PDB file of C-alpha atoms in Angstrom:
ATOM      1  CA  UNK A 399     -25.568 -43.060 -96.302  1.00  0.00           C
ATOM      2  CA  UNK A 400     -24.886 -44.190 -92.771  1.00  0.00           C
ATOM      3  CA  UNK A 401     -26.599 -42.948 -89.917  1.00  0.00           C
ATOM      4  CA  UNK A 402     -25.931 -43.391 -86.273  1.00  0.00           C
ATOM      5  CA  UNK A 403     -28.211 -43.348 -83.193  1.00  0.00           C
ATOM      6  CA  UNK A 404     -27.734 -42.877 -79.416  1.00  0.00           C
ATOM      7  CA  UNK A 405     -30.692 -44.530 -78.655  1.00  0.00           C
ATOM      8  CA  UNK A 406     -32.643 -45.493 -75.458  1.00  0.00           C
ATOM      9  CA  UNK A 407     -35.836 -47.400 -76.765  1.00  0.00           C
ATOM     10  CA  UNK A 408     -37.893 -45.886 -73.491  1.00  0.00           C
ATOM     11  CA  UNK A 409     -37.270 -42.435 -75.335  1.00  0.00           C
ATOM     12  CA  UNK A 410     -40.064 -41.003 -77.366  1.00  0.00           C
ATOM     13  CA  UNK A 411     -38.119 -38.751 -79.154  1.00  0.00           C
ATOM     14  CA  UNK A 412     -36.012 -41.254 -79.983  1.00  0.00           C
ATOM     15  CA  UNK A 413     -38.776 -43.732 -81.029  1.00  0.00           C
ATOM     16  CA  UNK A 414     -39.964 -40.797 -83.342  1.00  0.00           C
ATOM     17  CA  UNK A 415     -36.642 -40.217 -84.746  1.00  0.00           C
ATOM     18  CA  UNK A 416     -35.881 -43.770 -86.086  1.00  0.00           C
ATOM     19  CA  UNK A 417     -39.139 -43.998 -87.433  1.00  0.00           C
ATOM     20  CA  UNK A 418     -38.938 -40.271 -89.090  1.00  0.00           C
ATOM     21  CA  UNK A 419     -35.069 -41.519 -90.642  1.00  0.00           C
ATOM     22  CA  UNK A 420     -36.811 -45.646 -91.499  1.00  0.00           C
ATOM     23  CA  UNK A 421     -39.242 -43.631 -93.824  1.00  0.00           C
ATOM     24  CA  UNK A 422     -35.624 -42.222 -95.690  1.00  0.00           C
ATOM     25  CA  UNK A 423     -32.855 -44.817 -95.530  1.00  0.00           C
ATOM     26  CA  UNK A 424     -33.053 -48.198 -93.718  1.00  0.00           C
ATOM     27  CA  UNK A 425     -28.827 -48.058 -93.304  1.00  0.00           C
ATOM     28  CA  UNK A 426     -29.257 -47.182 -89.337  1.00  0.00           C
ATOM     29  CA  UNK A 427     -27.249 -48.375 -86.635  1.00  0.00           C
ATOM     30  CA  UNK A 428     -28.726 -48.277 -83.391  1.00  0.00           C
ATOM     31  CA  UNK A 429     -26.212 -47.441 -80.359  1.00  0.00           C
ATOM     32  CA  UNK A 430     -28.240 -48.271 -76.954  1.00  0.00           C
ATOM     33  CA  UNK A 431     -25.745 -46.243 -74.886  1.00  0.00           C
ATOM     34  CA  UNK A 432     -27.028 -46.657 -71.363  1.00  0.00           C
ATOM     35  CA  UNK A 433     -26.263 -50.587 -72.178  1.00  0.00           C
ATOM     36  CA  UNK A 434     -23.209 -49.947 -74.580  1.00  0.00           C
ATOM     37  CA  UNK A 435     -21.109 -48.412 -72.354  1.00  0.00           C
ATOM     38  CA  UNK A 436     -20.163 -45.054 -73.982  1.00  0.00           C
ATOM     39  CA  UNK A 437     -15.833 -44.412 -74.529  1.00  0.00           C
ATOM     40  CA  UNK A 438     -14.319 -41.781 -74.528  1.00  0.00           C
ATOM     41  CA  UNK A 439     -14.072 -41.966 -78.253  1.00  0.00           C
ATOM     42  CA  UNK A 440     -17.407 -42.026 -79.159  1.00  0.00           C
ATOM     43  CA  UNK A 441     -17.816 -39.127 -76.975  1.00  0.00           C
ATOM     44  CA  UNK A 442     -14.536 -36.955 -78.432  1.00  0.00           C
ATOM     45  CA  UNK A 443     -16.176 -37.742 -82.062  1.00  0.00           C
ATOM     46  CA  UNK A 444     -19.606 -36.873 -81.641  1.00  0.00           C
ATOM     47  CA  UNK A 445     -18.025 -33.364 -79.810  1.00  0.00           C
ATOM     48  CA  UNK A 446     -15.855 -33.096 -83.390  1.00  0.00           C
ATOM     49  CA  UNK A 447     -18.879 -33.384 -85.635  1.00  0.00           C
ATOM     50  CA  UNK A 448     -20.198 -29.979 -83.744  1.00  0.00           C
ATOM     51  CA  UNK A 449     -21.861 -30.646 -80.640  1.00  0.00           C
ATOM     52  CA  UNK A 450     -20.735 -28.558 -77.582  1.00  0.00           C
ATOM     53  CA  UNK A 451     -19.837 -31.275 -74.159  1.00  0.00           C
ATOM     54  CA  UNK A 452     -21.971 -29.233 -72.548  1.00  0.00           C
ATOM     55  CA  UNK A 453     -24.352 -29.543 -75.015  1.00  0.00           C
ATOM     56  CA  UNK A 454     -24.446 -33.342 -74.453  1.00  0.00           C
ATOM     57  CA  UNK A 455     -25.794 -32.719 -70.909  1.00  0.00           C
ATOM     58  CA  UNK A 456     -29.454 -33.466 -69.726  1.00  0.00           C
ATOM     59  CA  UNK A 457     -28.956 -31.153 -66.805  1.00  0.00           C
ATOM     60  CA  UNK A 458     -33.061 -31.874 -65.874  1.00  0.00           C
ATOM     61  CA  UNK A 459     -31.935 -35.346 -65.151  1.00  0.00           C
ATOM     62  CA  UNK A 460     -32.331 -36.416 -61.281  1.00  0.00           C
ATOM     63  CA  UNK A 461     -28.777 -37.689 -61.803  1.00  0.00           C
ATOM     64  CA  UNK A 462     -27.170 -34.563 -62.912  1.00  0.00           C
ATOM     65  CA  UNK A 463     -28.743 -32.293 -59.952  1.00  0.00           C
ATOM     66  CA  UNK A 464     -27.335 -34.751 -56.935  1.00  0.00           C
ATOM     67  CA  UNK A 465     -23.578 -34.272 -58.552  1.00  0.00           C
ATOM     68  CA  UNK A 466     -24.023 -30.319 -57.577  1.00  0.00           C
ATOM     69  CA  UNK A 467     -21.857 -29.411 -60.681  1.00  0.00           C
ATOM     70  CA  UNK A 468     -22.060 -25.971 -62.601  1.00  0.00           C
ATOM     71  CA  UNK A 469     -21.969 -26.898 -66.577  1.00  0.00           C
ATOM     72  CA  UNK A 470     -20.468 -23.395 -67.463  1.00  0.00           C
ATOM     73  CA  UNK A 471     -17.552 -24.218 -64.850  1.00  0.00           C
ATOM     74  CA  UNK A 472     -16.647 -28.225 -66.104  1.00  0.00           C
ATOM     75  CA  UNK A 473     -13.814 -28.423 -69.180  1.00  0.00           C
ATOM     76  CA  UNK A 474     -15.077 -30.259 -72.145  1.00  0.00           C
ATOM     77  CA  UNK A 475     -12.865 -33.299 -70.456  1.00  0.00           C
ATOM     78  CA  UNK A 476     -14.925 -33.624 -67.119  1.00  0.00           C
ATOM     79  CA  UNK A 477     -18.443 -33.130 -69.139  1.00  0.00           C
ATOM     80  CA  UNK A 478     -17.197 -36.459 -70.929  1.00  0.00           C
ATOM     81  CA  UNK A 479     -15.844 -38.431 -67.918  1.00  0.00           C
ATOM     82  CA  UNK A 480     -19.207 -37.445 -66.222  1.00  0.00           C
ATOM     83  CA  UNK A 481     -21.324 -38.994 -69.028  1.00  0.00           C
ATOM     84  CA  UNK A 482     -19.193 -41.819 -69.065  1.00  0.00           C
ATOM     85  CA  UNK A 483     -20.086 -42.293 -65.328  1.00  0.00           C
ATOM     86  CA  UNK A 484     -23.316 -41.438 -65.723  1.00  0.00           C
ATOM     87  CA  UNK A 485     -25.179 -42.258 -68.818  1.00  0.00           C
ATOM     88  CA  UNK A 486     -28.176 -41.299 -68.256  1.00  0.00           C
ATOM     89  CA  UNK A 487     -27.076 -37.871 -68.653  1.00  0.00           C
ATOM     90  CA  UNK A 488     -26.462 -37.697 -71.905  1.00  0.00           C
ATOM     91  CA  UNK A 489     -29.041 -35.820 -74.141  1.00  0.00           C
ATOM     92  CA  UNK A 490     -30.752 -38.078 -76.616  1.00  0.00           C
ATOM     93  CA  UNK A 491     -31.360 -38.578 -79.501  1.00  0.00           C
ATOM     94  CA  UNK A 492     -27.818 -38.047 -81.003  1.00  0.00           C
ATOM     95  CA  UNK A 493     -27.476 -38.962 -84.492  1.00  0.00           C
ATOM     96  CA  UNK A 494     -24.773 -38.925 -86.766  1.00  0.00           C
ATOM     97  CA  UNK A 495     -24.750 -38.904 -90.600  1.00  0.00           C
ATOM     98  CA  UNK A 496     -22.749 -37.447 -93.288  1.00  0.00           C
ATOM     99  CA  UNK A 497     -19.713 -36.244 -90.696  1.00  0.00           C
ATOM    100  CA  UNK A 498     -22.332 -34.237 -88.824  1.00  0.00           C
ATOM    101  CA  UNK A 499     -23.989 -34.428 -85.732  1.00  0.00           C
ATOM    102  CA  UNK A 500     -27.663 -33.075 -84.040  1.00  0.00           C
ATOM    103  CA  UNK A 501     -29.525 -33.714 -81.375  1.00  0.00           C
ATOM    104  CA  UNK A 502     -32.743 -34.387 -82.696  1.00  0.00           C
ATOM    105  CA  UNK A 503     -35.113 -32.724 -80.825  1.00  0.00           C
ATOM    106  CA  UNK A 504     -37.383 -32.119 -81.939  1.00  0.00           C
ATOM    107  CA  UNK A 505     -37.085 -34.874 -84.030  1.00  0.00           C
ATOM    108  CA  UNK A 506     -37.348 -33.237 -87.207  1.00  0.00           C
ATOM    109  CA  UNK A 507     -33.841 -31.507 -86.545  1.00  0.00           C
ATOM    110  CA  UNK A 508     -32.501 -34.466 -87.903  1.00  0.00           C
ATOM    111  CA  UNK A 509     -33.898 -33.464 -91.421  1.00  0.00           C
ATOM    112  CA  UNK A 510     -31.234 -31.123 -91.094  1.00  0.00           C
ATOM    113  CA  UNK A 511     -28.201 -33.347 -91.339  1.00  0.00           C
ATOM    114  CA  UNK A 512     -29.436 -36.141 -93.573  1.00  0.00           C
TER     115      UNK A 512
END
């Protein structure tokens, strides 16, 4: 089995998530997406596996309060150009395995897809 990661190493959830799927399977690909430069693809598949756009938002972030935008009013289209802008945004840990997709957090949620 294949598993994905949207990973940012400084990320202890996502430290604790790759070490919680390492103790399972060692088939992981690591995606560092604030250096990978996220497409629109990626984004449009990891929405297709069953995560909401808005879902992919870390509306705490510093980043996503200066744009002044309302989630509940931005199409699934401008959510994506936004993270594509804006990486840091995007919620994290996303992992994909077995055409499903979670964000693992806690990190144990990902228990539920492998």
């Amino acid at each position: 089995m294949k598993i994905t990661i949207y990973y940012n190493p400084d990320c202890s959830k996502c430290r604790q998530t790759l070490e919680l799927i390492n103790s399972k399977t060692h088939d992981v690909q690591l995606i560092e997406y604030l250096d990978s430069h996220l497409t629109r693809d990626e984004l449009t598949h990891i929405i297709s596996l069953g995560i909401a756009a808005k879902d992919l938002i870390r509306t705490n972030e510093d980043e996503w309060k200066k744009m002044g935008l309302n989630i509940d009013e931005c199409t699934p289209e401008e959510l994506i150009s936004t993270i594509i802008s804006h990486p840091s945004i995007l919620q994290r840990p996303i992992v994909l395995a077995n055409d499903k997709a979670t964000i693992a957090r806690p990190p144990e949620k990902v228990l539920d897809i492998l």
